[in-house]
Amino acid sequence: MAGALAGLAAAAAAVGVGEPVAVVTGPYSAPVDAVGSAAIDLSPAWLKEYAIRTFGTDDKPVLLAGIYLTMALLAVLAGLLAVRQPAAGAAVFAVFGGVGGWAALSRPGATGSAVAPAVAAGTVGAAAVLLLARLLRSATPSPPAVQPAEAPAEAPADPARPGEEHPTGTTSRRTVLAATGGTLALAALVGSGGRLLSDRRYDIDAARAAVRIPPPATPLPPLPAAAHPADAPGLSPFTTPTADFYRVDTALTLPRIDPRHWSLRIHGMVDHPLVLDFDDLLRLPLEELDHTLSCVSNEVGGPYVGTTRWLGASLPALLRRAGVRPGADQLVGRSQDGMTIGTPLEAVLDGRRALLAVAMNGEAMPVAHGFPCRSVVPGLYGYASATKWLVDLDVTTFAAYDPYWVRRGWDRCGEVRTASRIEIPAPFARIPAGDVTLAGTAWATHRGIAAVEVRVDGGPWQVARLAADAGPDLWRQWTHTWAGAPPGTHRIEVRATDATGAVQGEQRAGPFPAGATGWHSTVVTVT
Ligand SMILES: Nc1nc2c(c(=O)[nH]1)N[C@H]1C(S)=C(S)[C@@H](COP(=O)(O)O)O[C@H]1N2
Ligand SMILES: [Mo]
């Protein structure tokens, strides 16, 4: 028991000491964060999909909790071992340090100094467990050989402190407890102090607040109010509030980029490679784009889709300025945290309004959504177009380079599939018999939605009312009155037709490798 506690205290000391060291070597080098990020990159597609499906945006806290739990179990083991075999206990911490160091080095852009927090953590953990184990051993009553035979008879003489002091021990149990508690307290102090310093050193909230985003060169008119049906309470708003906008990425620690130190390189198969800093970018004519961004990992009926007004510089205009050479067919965006996202160049240059976006819903890009700059290309899923924390654009070919998700088996084009969902009534809702309002959202980004149909219990398809069309790059909301809904349990289904005339297919398929297909359905009880 005391050994287990000693192990935990030593682990806390290890993690704690990693924090202040990481203030110097960068926030991604803190051992637990580094191990988590490496785990994300190493995890296979099915596991990532499972994590997104099961935990959604909470997938990262769940991962961290898993890492801490594993560490705690190993630390208990190390503590128990160390009491008998000091070297074995210390070895567990050496392994901790080794894994942390390897993970930190595996981070994109890591330099040798990234191992420092892990080395410090491993060393301090090993030292702490050795020290605590040694105290423990000297406090533990030794086997009978050293213990006088008459000892038990002595015990009642001091009933107030049974077993606390032992004549042959050099340390009291209380000392061991104090040392363990002290180690824990010191670890907490050093760890939280380090975190605080790191948050302060890498705080970009202030830098973001200071950013003044110029107005658009040619402002878009407001979205038509009729794009959102007023008679369907509970339907999602047409424009997604930024706080509710989904977030999907592999970043365990959000990249914190000071715009004063940011630059974007455009290079590869171009005649005139360019480097822009943030002020250069803001001096370009800024365009607005109303656009529905969606994630390829979205299940049928799922929440990873949102609509916002982006503001940014024209990506095709910059590529033309750089002069794309014949033969190039892929544009690879690279983020500060090493993500690579490949986009068909043809899509970027075919006349659609692709942006290097610096603002979302009228404010500077939120850190979680790619501050200071991300790309957006209508019609393509995020993983194939929307690089957050963008720092580099490489004009290349599909033959020459496979970006992050393609290496993991995902489709390299990433065209958004036609999708539709029923939002009201909610699944398993109990509703009174009579006329029932059905409503939802459909999108076939950049192609546009031409029709939405619903049916009940496999009956004939009925054409739903479409709200006003705000443009092909946006989702389209719909309503339908289910007249005279009879009591009982019913299944409602929806399907959409895109503006090319293609009807959404029935065949159900999961997101991997090119986006989910199939009709969304919902079951309700009419009473
Ligand atoms: N740097 C970086 N950019 C990224 C990703 C990422 O993991 N890292 N994920 C992509 C994916 S899969 C999607 S769906 C969109 C999501 O953008 P959002 O989080 O702003 O909604 O970002 C894309 N850009
Ligand atoms: Mo995504």
Coordinates of C-alpha atoms and ligand atoms in Angstrom, one line a residue:
M1 CA 0.0 0.0 0.0
A2 CA 2.7 2.5 1.0
G3 CA 4.8 1.3 -1.9
A4 CA 1.9 2.0 -4.3
L5 CA 1.5 5.4 -2.9
A6 CA 5.2 6.1 -3.2
G7 CA 5.0 5.0 -6.9
L8 CA 2.1 7.4 -7.5
A9 CA 3.9 10.3 -5.8
A10 CA 7.0 9.6 -7.8
A11 CA 4.9 9.6 -11.0
A12 CA 3.4 12.9 -10.0
A13 CA 6.8 14.3 -9.4
A14 CA 7.8 13.1 -12.9
V15 CA 4.9 14.7 -14.7
G16 CA 5.1 17.8 -12.5
V17 CA 8.8 18.5 -13.3
G18 CA 8.1 18.0 -17.1
E19 CA 5.9 21.1 -17.1
P20 CA 8.4 23.8 -16.2
V21 CA 11.0 22.3 -18.5
A22 CA 8.4 22.3 -21.3
V23 CA 8.0 26.1 -20.8
V24 CA 11.5 26.4 -22.4
T25 CA 11.2 23.6 -25.0
G26 CA 7.7 24.2 -26.2
P27 CA 4.2 23.1 -25.1
Y28 CA 4.2 20.0 -27.4
S29 CA 7.2 18.6 -25.6
A30 CA 5.5 18.1 -22.2
P31 CA 5.6 14.3 -21.9
V32 CA 1.9 13.5 -21.5
D33 CA 0.9 15.8 -24.4
A34 CA 3.6 14.4 -26.6
V35 CA 2.6 10.8 -25.9
G36 CA -1.0 11.6 -26.5
S37 CA -0.2 13.3 -29.8
A38 CA 1.9 10.4 -30.9
A39 CA -0.9 8.0 -30.0
I40 CA -3.3 10.0 -32.2
D41 CA -0.9 9.8 -35.2
L42 CA -0.3 6.1 -34.6
S43 CA -3.8 5.1 -34.1
P44 CA -5.4 3.3 -37.0
A45 CA -8.3 4.7 -39.0
W46 CA -10.9 2.5 -37.4
L47 CA -9.9 3.5 -33.9
K48 CA -10.0 7.2 -34.8
E49 CA -13.4 6.8 -36.3
Y50 CA -14.5 4.9 -33.3
A51 CA -13.2 7.7 -31.0
I52 CA -14.9 10.4 -33.0
R53 CA -18.2 8.5 -33.2
T54 CA -18.2 7.5 -29.5
F55 CA -16.7 10.5 -27.8
G56 CA -17.1 13.3 -30.4
T57 CA -15.2 16.4 -29.4
D58 CA -14.5 14.8 -26.0
D59 CA -12.2 12.3 -27.7
K60 CA -9.1 14.2 -26.4
P61 CA -10.0 14.4 -22.7
V62 CA -10.8 10.6 -23.0
L63 CA -7.4 9.9 -24.5
L64 CA -5.6 12.0 -21.8
A65 CA -7.6 10.2 -19.1
G66 CA -6.5 6.9 -20.6
I67 CA -2.8 7.9 -20.6
Y68 CA -3.0 9.1 -17.0
L69 CA -4.7 5.9 -15.9
T70 CA -2.1 3.7 -17.6
M71 CA 0.6 5.8 -16.0
A72 CA -1.0 5.5 -12.6
L73 CA -1.2 1.7 -12.9
L74 CA 2.5 1.5 -14.0
A75 CA 3.5 3.9 -11.2
V76 CA 1.8 1.7 -8.6
L77 CA 3.7 -1.3 -10.0
A78 CA 6.9 0.7 -10.0
G79 CA 6.4 1.7 -6.3
L80 CA 5.6 -1.9 -5.2
L81 CA 8.6 -3.2 -7.2
A82 CA 10.9 -0.5 -5.8
V83 CA 10.4 -1.7 -2.2
R84 CA 11.9 -5.1 -3.0
Q85 CA 14.0 -4.3 -6.1
P86 CA 14.9 -0.6 -6.2
A87 CA 16.5 -0.9 -9.7
A88 CA 13.3 -2.4 -11.2
G89 CA 11.2 0.5 -9.8
A90 CA 13.6 3.0 -11.2
A91 CA 13.7 1.2 -14.5
V92 CA 9.9 1.8 -14.9
F93 CA 10.5 5.5 -14.7
A94 CA 13.4 5.3 -17.2
V95 CA 10.9 3.7 -19.6
F96 CA 8.4 6.5 -18.9
G97 CA 11.1 9.0 -19.8
G98 CA 12.2 7.1 -22.9
V99 CA 8.6 6.8 -24.2
G100 CA 8.0 10.5 -23.5
G101 CA 11.2 11.5 -25.1
W102 CA 10.6 9.4 -28.2
A103 CA 7.1 10.9 -28.5
A104 CA 8.3 14.4 -28.2
L105 CA 10.9 13.9 -30.9
S106 CA 8.2 12.4 -33.2
R107 CA 6.3 15.7 -33.2
P108 CA 6.6 17.7 -36.4
G109 CA 9.3 20.3 -36.2
A110 CA 10.7 18.9 -33.0
T111 CA 14.4 19.6 -32.3
G112 CA 16.7 17.7 -30.0
S113 CA 15.8 19.8 -27.0
A114 CA 12.3 18.4 -27.1
V115 CA 13.5 15.4 -25.1
A116 CA 14.5 17.6 -22.1
P117 CA 11.1 17.5 -20.3
A118 CA 10.9 13.7 -20.7
V119 CA 14.5 13.2 -19.5
A120 CA 13.8 15.4 -16.5
A121 CA 10.6 13.6 -15.8
G122 CA 12.2 10.1 -16.0
T123 CA 15.2 11.2 -13.8
V124 CA 13.1 12.9 -11.1
G125 CA 10.6 10.0 -11.1
A126 CA 13.3 7.4 -10.7
A127 CA 15.0 9.4 -8.0
A128 CA 11.8 10.0 -6.1
V129 CA 10.8 6.3 -6.2
L130 CA 14.3 5.2 -5.0
L131 CA 14.2 7.7 -2.2
L132 CA 10.7 6.9 -1.0
A133 CA 11.3 3.1 -1.3
R134 CA 14.5 3.4 0.7
L135 CA 12.6 5.3 3.5
L136 CA 9.9 2.7 3.3
R137 CA 12.3 -0.2 3.7
S138 CA 14.0 1.3 6.7
A139 CA 10.6 1.9 8.3
T140 CA 9.3 -1.6 7.7
P141 CA 9.7 -4.1 10.5
S142 CA 12.4 -6.5 9.4
P143 CA 11.7 -10.2 9.5
P144 CA 12.0 -12.1 12.8
A145 CA 15.8 -12.6 12.6
V146 CA 16.4 -9.1 13.8
Q147 CA 13.3 -8.9 15.9
P148 CA 13.8 -10.0 19.5
A149 CA 11.5 -12.9 20.5
E150 CA 10.0 -11.0 23.4
A151 CA 9.0 -8.1 21.2
P152 CA 5.3 -9.0 21.1
A153 CA 5.2 -8.9 24.8
E154 CA 6.5 -5.3 24.7
A155 CA 3.8 -4.2 22.3
P156 CA 1.0 -3.6 24.9
A157 CA 3.3 -1.4 26.8
D158 CA 2.9 1.3 24.1
P159 CA -0.7 0.7 22.9
A160 CA -1.1 4.3 21.6
R161 CA 1.4 3.8 18.8
P162 CA 1.1 0.2 17.6
G163 CA 3.7 -0.5 15.0
E164 CA 4.5 3.1 14.4
E165 CA 8.0 3.1 15.8
H166 CA 10.1 0.0 15.5
P167 CA 13.2 -0.4 17.6
T168 CA 15.2 -1.7 14.6
G169 CA 13.8 0.8 12.0
T170 CA 15.6 4.0 11.5
T171 CA 12.6 5.9 10.0
S172 CA 9.1 6.2 11.3
R173 CA 6.0 5.4 9.2
R174 CA 5.1 9.0 9.8
T175 CA 8.2 10.2 8.1
V176 CA 7.5 8.0 5.1
L177 CA 4.0 9.4 4.8
A178 CA 5.3 12.9 5.2
A179 CA 7.8 12.3 2.5
T180 CA 5.2 10.9 0.2
G181 CA 2.8 13.7 0.8
G182 CA 5.6 16.2 0.5
T183 CA 6.6 14.8 -2.9
L184 CA 2.9 14.9 -4.0
A185 CA 2.5 18.5 -2.9
L186 CA 5.8 19.6 -4.5
A187 CA 4.8 17.9 -7.7
A188 CA 1.5 19.6 -7.8
L189 CA 3.2 23.0 -7.1
V190 CA 5.9 22.6 -9.7
G191 CA 3.5 21.1 -12.2
S192 CA 0.8 23.7 -12.0
G193 CA 3.4 26.5 -11.7
G194 CA 4.9 25.2 -15.0
R195 CA 1.6 25.0 -16.7
L196 CA 0.8 28.5 -15.6
L197 CA 4.1 29.9 -17.0
S198 CA 3.6 27.9 -20.2
D199 CA 0.1 29.3 -20.7
R200 CA 1.5 32.8 -20.1
R201 CA 4.4 32.3 -22.4
Y202 CA 2.4 30.8 -25.2
D203 CA -0.7 32.9 -24.6
I204 CA -2.0 34.2 -27.9
D205 CA -5.4 35.3 -26.8
A206 CA -4.0 38.8 -26.3
A207 CA -2.3 38.7 -29.7
R208 CA -5.6 37.5 -31.3
A209 CA -7.5 40.3 -29.5
A210 CA -5.2 42.8 -31.0
V211 CA -5.7 41.7 -34.6
R212 CA -7.8 44.2 -36.6
I213 CA -9.4 42.4 -39.5
P214 CA -10.0 44.8 -42.4
P215 CA -13.5 44.9 -43.9
P216 CA -14.2 42.9 -47.1
A217 CA -13.3 44.5 -50.4
T218 CA -16.8 43.6 -51.7
P219 CA -19.2 42.7 -48.8
L220 CA -21.8 40.0 -49.4
P221 CA -25.4 40.9 -48.8
P222 CA -26.9 39.4 -45.6
L223 CA -28.2 35.9 -46.0
P224 CA -31.8 35.8 -46.9
A225 CA -33.9 35.5 -43.8
A226 CA -36.2 33.0 -45.6
A227 CA -33.3 30.5 -45.8
H228 CA -34.4 29.5 -42.3
P229 CA -38.0 28.3 -41.9
A230 CA -39.6 30.3 -39.1
D231 CA -42.3 27.7 -38.4
A232 CA -40.0 24.9 -37.2
P233 CA -39.0 25.6 -33.6
G234 CA -36.0 23.5 -32.6
L235 CA -34.4 23.4 -36.1
S236 CA -30.8 24.4 -36.0
P237 CA -30.1 28.0 -37.0
F238 CA -29.0 28.7 -40.6
T239 CA -25.7 30.3 -39.5
T240 CA -24.0 28.2 -36.8
P241 CA -22.9 30.2 -33.8
T242 CA -19.1 30.0 -33.6
A243 CA -19.3 28.5 -30.1
D244 CA -21.4 25.6 -31.5
F245 CA -19.3 25.1 -34.6
Y246 CA -18.0 21.5 -34.6
R247 CA -14.3 21.0 -34.1
V248 CA -12.4 18.0 -35.6
D249 CA -8.6 17.8 -35.6
T250 CA -5.7 15.8 -34.3
A251 CA -4.3 18.6 -32.1
L252 CA -4.1 17.6 -28.5
T253 CA -2.6 20.9 -27.6
L254 CA -4.0 23.7 -29.8
P255 CA -1.3 25.3 -31.9
R256 CA -0.7 28.8 -30.5
I257 CA 0.6 31.0 -33.3
D258 CA 1.5 34.6 -32.8
P259 CA 0.4 36.3 -36.0
R260 CA 3.4 38.6 -35.7
H261 CA 5.6 35.5 -36.2
W262 CA 3.4 33.8 -38.7
S263 CA 4.1 33.5 -42.4
L264 CA 2.8 31.4 -45.3
R265 CA 5.0 30.0 -48.0
I266 CA 3.6 29.1 -51.4
H267 CA 6.1 27.0 -53.3
G268 CA 6.6 23.8 -55.3
M269 CA 5.5 23.7 -58.9
V270 CA 5.2 27.5 -59.3
D271 CA 7.1 30.1 -61.3
H272 CA 7.3 32.6 -58.4
P273 CA 7.4 31.2 -54.9
L274 CA 5.8 33.5 -52.4
V275 CA 6.2 34.2 -48.7
L276 CA 3.5 36.3 -47.0
D277 CA 3.3 37.5 -43.5
F278 CA 0.1 38.3 -41.7
D279 CA 0.1 42.0 -42.6
D280 CA 0.7 41.0 -46.3
L281 CA -2.2 38.7 -46.1
L282 CA -4.5 41.4 -44.6
R283 CA -3.5 43.9 -47.2
L284 CA -4.9 41.7 -50.0
P285 CA -8.5 42.3 -51.0
L286 CA -10.6 40.2 -48.6
E287 CA -13.6 38.3 -49.8
E288 CA -16.5 36.9 -47.9
L289 CA -17.8 33.4 -48.4
D290 CA -21.0 31.8 -46.9
H291 CA -20.2 28.2 -46.8
T292 CA -21.2 25.0 -45.0
L293 CA -18.2 23.0 -43.9
S294 CA -18.6 19.4 -43.1
C295 CA -16.4 16.5 -41.9
V296 CA -16.0 13.2 -43.8
S297 CA -16.2 11.5 -40.4
N298 CA -19.8 12.7 -40.0
E299 CA -22.2 9.7 -39.7
V300 CA -25.5 9.8 -41.4
G301 CA -27.6 12.4 -39.4
G302 CA -24.5 13.4 -37.5
P303 CA -23.4 16.8 -36.1
Y304 CA -20.0 17.5 -37.7
V305 CA -21.3 20.2 -40.1
G306 CA -21.7 23.9 -39.7
T307 CA -22.4 27.1 -41.7
T308 CA -20.5 30.3 -41.3
R309 CA -19.5 33.5 -43.1
W310 CA -15.7 33.2 -43.7
L311 CA -13.6 36.1 -44.7
G312 CA -10.2 35.8 -46.3
A313 CA -7.9 36.4 -49.3
S314 CA -8.6 34.6 -52.5
L315 CA -6.6 31.4 -52.7
P316 CA -6.9 31.0 -56.6
A317 CA -5.8 34.6 -57.0
L318 CA -2.6 33.9 -55.0
L319 CA -1.9 30.7 -56.8
R320 CA -2.3 32.6 -60.1
R321 CA 0.2 35.2 -58.8
A322 CA 2.6 32.4 -57.9
G323 CA 2.1 30.9 -61.4
V324 CA 1.1 27.2 -61.2
R325 CA 3.2 25.1 -63.6
P326 CA 1.5 22.7 -66.0
G327 CA 1.4 19.2 -64.6
A328 CA 0.6 20.1 -61.0
D329 CA -2.6 18.6 -59.8
Q330 CA -2.5 18.7 -56.0
L331 CA -2.2 21.5 -53.5
V332 CA -0.9 20.4 -50.1
G333 CA -1.5 22.6 -47.1
R334 CA 0.7 22.1 -44.1
S335 CA -0.2 23.3 -40.7
Q336 CA 2.1 24.4 -37.9
D337 CA 1.4 21.2 -36.0
G338 CA 2.5 19.1 -39.0
M339 CA -0.9 18.1 -40.5
T340 CA -0.9 17.8 -44.2
I341 CA -4.1 18.2 -46.3
G342 CA -4.2 17.6 -50.0
T343 CA -6.7 19.3 -52.3
P344 CA -7.3 18.7 -56.0
L345 CA -5.8 21.8 -57.7
E346 CA -8.5 21.6 -60.3
A347 CA -11.2 22.3 -57.7
V348 CA -9.3 25.3 -56.3
L349 CA -8.9 26.8 -59.7
D350 CA -12.2 26.1 -61.3
G351 CA -13.8 29.3 -60.3
R352 CA -15.2 28.5 -56.9
R353 CA -14.5 30.9 -54.1
A354 CA -11.6 29.3 -52.2
L355 CA -10.2 31.3 -49.4
L356 CA -7.2 31.7 -47.1
A357 CA -9.6 32.6 -44.3
V358 CA -8.7 34.9 -41.4
A359 CA -12.2 35.5 -39.9
M360 CA -15.3 33.5 -39.1
N361 CA -18.7 35.0 -38.3
G362 CA -17.2 38.5 -38.2
E363 CA -14.3 37.9 -35.7
A364 CA -10.7 36.8 -36.1
M365 CA -10.4 33.1 -36.6
P366 CA -10.8 31.3 -33.3
V367 CA -7.7 29.4 -32.1
A368 CA -9.6 26.1 -32.3
H369 CA -10.6 26.8 -35.9
G370 CA -7.1 27.7 -37.2
F371 CA -5.9 31.1 -36.0
P372 CA -4.5 33.0 -37.6
C373 CA -5.2 31.5 -41.0
R374 CA -6.8 28.4 -42.5
S375 CA -7.9 27.4 -46.0
V376 CA -11.5 26.8 -47.0
V377 CA -12.6 25.3 -50.4
P378 CA -16.3 24.9 -51.0
G379 CA -17.5 21.4 -52.0
L380 CA -14.7 19.4 -50.3
Y381 CA -14.7 17.8 -46.9
G382 CA -12.5 19.5 -44.2
Y383 CA -9.8 16.8 -44.3
A384 CA -9.3 17.5 -48.1
S385 CA -9.4 21.3 -48.1
A386 CA -9.6 23.2 -44.8
T387 CA -6.1 23.2 -43.2
K388 CA -6.2 25.0 -39.9
W389 CA -3.1 26.8 -38.5
L390 CA -1.9 26.9 -42.2
V391 CA 1.8 27.8 -42.7
D392 CA 2.8 26.2 -46.0
L393 CA 1.2 25.5 -49.4
D394 CA 3.0 23.1 -51.7
V395 CA 1.9 22.9 -55.3
T396 CA 2.6 19.3 -56.3
T397 CA 1.1 16.2 -57.8
F398 CA -1.0 13.3 -56.5
A399 CA 1.7 11.0 -57.8
A400 CA 4.4 12.7 -55.8
Y401 CA 2.8 13.1 -52.4
D402 CA 0.3 11.4 -50.1
P403 CA -1.0 13.7 -47.3
Y404 CA -1.8 12.6 -43.8
W405 CA -5.3 11.2 -44.4
V406 CA -4.6 9.6 -47.7
R407 CA -1.7 7.7 -46.2
R408 CA -4.3 6.3 -43.8
G409 CA -6.5 5.1 -46.6
W410 CA -9.0 8.0 -47.1
D411 CA -10.1 9.1 -50.5
R412 CA -7.8 11.7 -52.1
C413 CA -10.5 13.9 -53.6
G414 CA -12.8 14.5 -50.7
E415 CA -15.8 15.7 -52.6
V416 CA -18.8 16.2 -50.2
R417 CA -21.5 13.6 -50.6
T418 CA -25.1 14.6 -50.6
A419 CA -26.5 14.4 -47.1
S420 CA -29.8 15.1 -45.4
R421 CA -31.0 14.9 -41.8
I422 CA -34.2 15.1 -39.8
E423 CA -33.8 17.4 -36.9
I424 CA -37.4 17.6 -35.6
P425 CA -39.0 15.7 -34.2
A426 CA -36.1 14.4 -32.2
P427 CA -35.4 10.7 -32.2
F428 CA -37.9 8.8 -30.0
A429 CA -40.0 11.9 -29.5
R430 CA -43.6 11.3 -28.2
I431 CA -45.9 13.6 -30.2
P432 CA -49.7 14.1 -30.1
A433 CA -51.6 12.7 -33.1
G434 CA -52.6 15.2 -35.8
D435 CA -50.5 17.4 -38.1
V436 CA -46.8 17.1 -37.3
T437 CA -44.1 19.4 -38.5
L438 CA -41.0 17.6 -39.8
A439 CA -37.9 19.7 -40.4
G440 CA -34.2 19.3 -41.1
T441 CA -31.2 20.2 -43.1
A442 CA -29.6 18.9 -46.4
W443 CA -26.4 19.7 -48.1
A444 CA -24.5 18.8 -51.3
T445 CA -21.9 21.5 -50.9
H446 CA -21.0 23.4 -54.1
R447 CA -23.5 21.4 -56.1
G448 CA -26.5 22.6 -54.2
I449 CA -29.8 21.0 -53.1
A450 CA -32.6 20.7 -55.7
A451 CA -35.1 18.6 -53.6
V452 CA -35.8 16.9 -50.3
E453 CA -38.3 14.1 -49.9
V454 CA -39.6 12.4 -46.8
R455 CA -41.6 9.3 -46.3
V456 CA -43.3 7.6 -43.3
D457 CA -43.2 3.8 -42.6
G458 CA -41.8 3.1 -46.1
G459 CA -44.8 4.8 -47.8
P460 CA -44.6 7.0 -50.9
W461 CA -42.0 9.7 -51.0
Q462 CA -43.4 13.2 -50.5
V463 CA -41.7 16.4 -51.6
A464 CA -40.7 18.6 -48.7
R465 CA -40.9 22.4 -48.7
L466 CA -37.4 23.9 -49.3
A467 CA -36.5 27.1 -47.5
A468 CA -35.0 29.9 -49.7
D469 CA -31.8 28.9 -51.6
A470 CA -28.9 30.9 -50.2
G471 CA -26.4 29.4 -52.7
P472 CA -24.9 26.1 -53.7
D473 CA -22.1 26.3 -51.1
L474 CA -24.6 26.3 -48.3
W475 CA -26.9 23.8 -46.7
R476 CA -30.6 24.0 -47.3
Q477 CA -33.3 23.7 -44.7
W478 CA -36.6 22.0 -45.3
T479 CA -40.0 21.5 -43.6
H480 CA -42.8 19.1 -44.2
T481 CA -46.3 18.8 -42.7
W482 CA -47.1 15.2 -41.9
A483 CA -50.8 15.5 -42.1
G484 CA -53.0 13.5 -39.7
A485 CA -50.2 11.4 -38.0
P486 CA -52.0 8.4 -36.5
P487 CA -51.1 6.9 -33.1
G488 CA -48.4 4.3 -33.0
T489 CA -44.6 4.0 -33.6
H490 CA -43.5 5.4 -36.9
R491 CA -40.3 5.6 -38.9
I492 CA -39.6 8.8 -40.8
E493 CA -36.9 8.8 -43.6
V494 CA -35.4 11.6 -45.6
R495 CA -33.4 11.8 -48.9
A496 CA -32.1 14.7 -50.9
T497 CA -31.5 15.3 -54.6
D498 CA -28.5 17.5 -55.5
A499 CA -28.6 20.2 -58.2
T500 CA -27.1 17.8 -60.8
G501 CA -30.2 15.6 -60.3
A502 CA -28.5 12.8 -58.5
V503 CA -30.8 11.3 -55.8
Q504 CA -29.1 10.4 -52.5
G505 CA -28.6 6.6 -52.4
E506 CA -30.2 4.3 -49.9
Q507 CA -27.1 2.0 -49.4
R508 CA -25.8 2.6 -45.9
A509 CA -22.0 3.0 -45.6
G510 CA -19.8 4.4 -42.8
P511 CA -17.5 7.4 -43.2
F512 CA -14.4 5.5 -44.3
P513 CA -13.0 6.1 -46.9
A514 CA -15.0 8.8 -48.7
G515 CA -17.9 9.9 -46.5
A516 CA -21.0 8.2 -45.1
T517 CA -23.9 7.3 -47.4
G518 CA -27.5 6.3 -46.8
W519 CA -30.8 7.8 -45.7
H520 CA -31.2 9.3 -42.3
S521 CA -34.3 8.0 -40.4
T522 CA -35.9 8.7 -37.1
V523 CA -38.4 6.8 -35.0
V524 CA -41.2 8.6 -33.2
T525 CA -44.2 7.6 -31.1
V526 CA -47.5 9.3 -31.9
T527 CA -49.9 9.2 -29.0
Ligands
LIG1 N1 -4.2 21.5 -38.9 C1 -5.3 20.7 -39.0 N2 -6.2 21.2 -39.9 C2 -7.4 20.4 -40.0 C3 -7.5 19.2 -39.3 C4 -6.5 18.8 -38.5 O1 -6.6 17.7 -37.8 N3 -5.4 19.6 -38.3 N4 -8.7 18.5 -39.5 C5 -9.5 18.8 -40.7 C6 -10.8 18.2 -40.7 S1 -10.9 16.5 -40.8 C7 -11.9 19.0 -40.7 S2 -13.5 18.3 -40.8 C8 -11.8 20.4 -40.5 C9 -12.7 20.8 -39.3 O2 -12.6 22.2 -39.1 P1 -13.2 22.8 -37.8 O3 -12.6 22.1 -36.6 O4 -12.9 24.3 -37.8 O5 -14.7 22.6 -37.8 O6 -10.5 20.9 -40.3 C10 -9.6 20.2 -41.1 N5 -8.3 20.9 -40.9
MO2 MO -13.0 16.0 -41.0

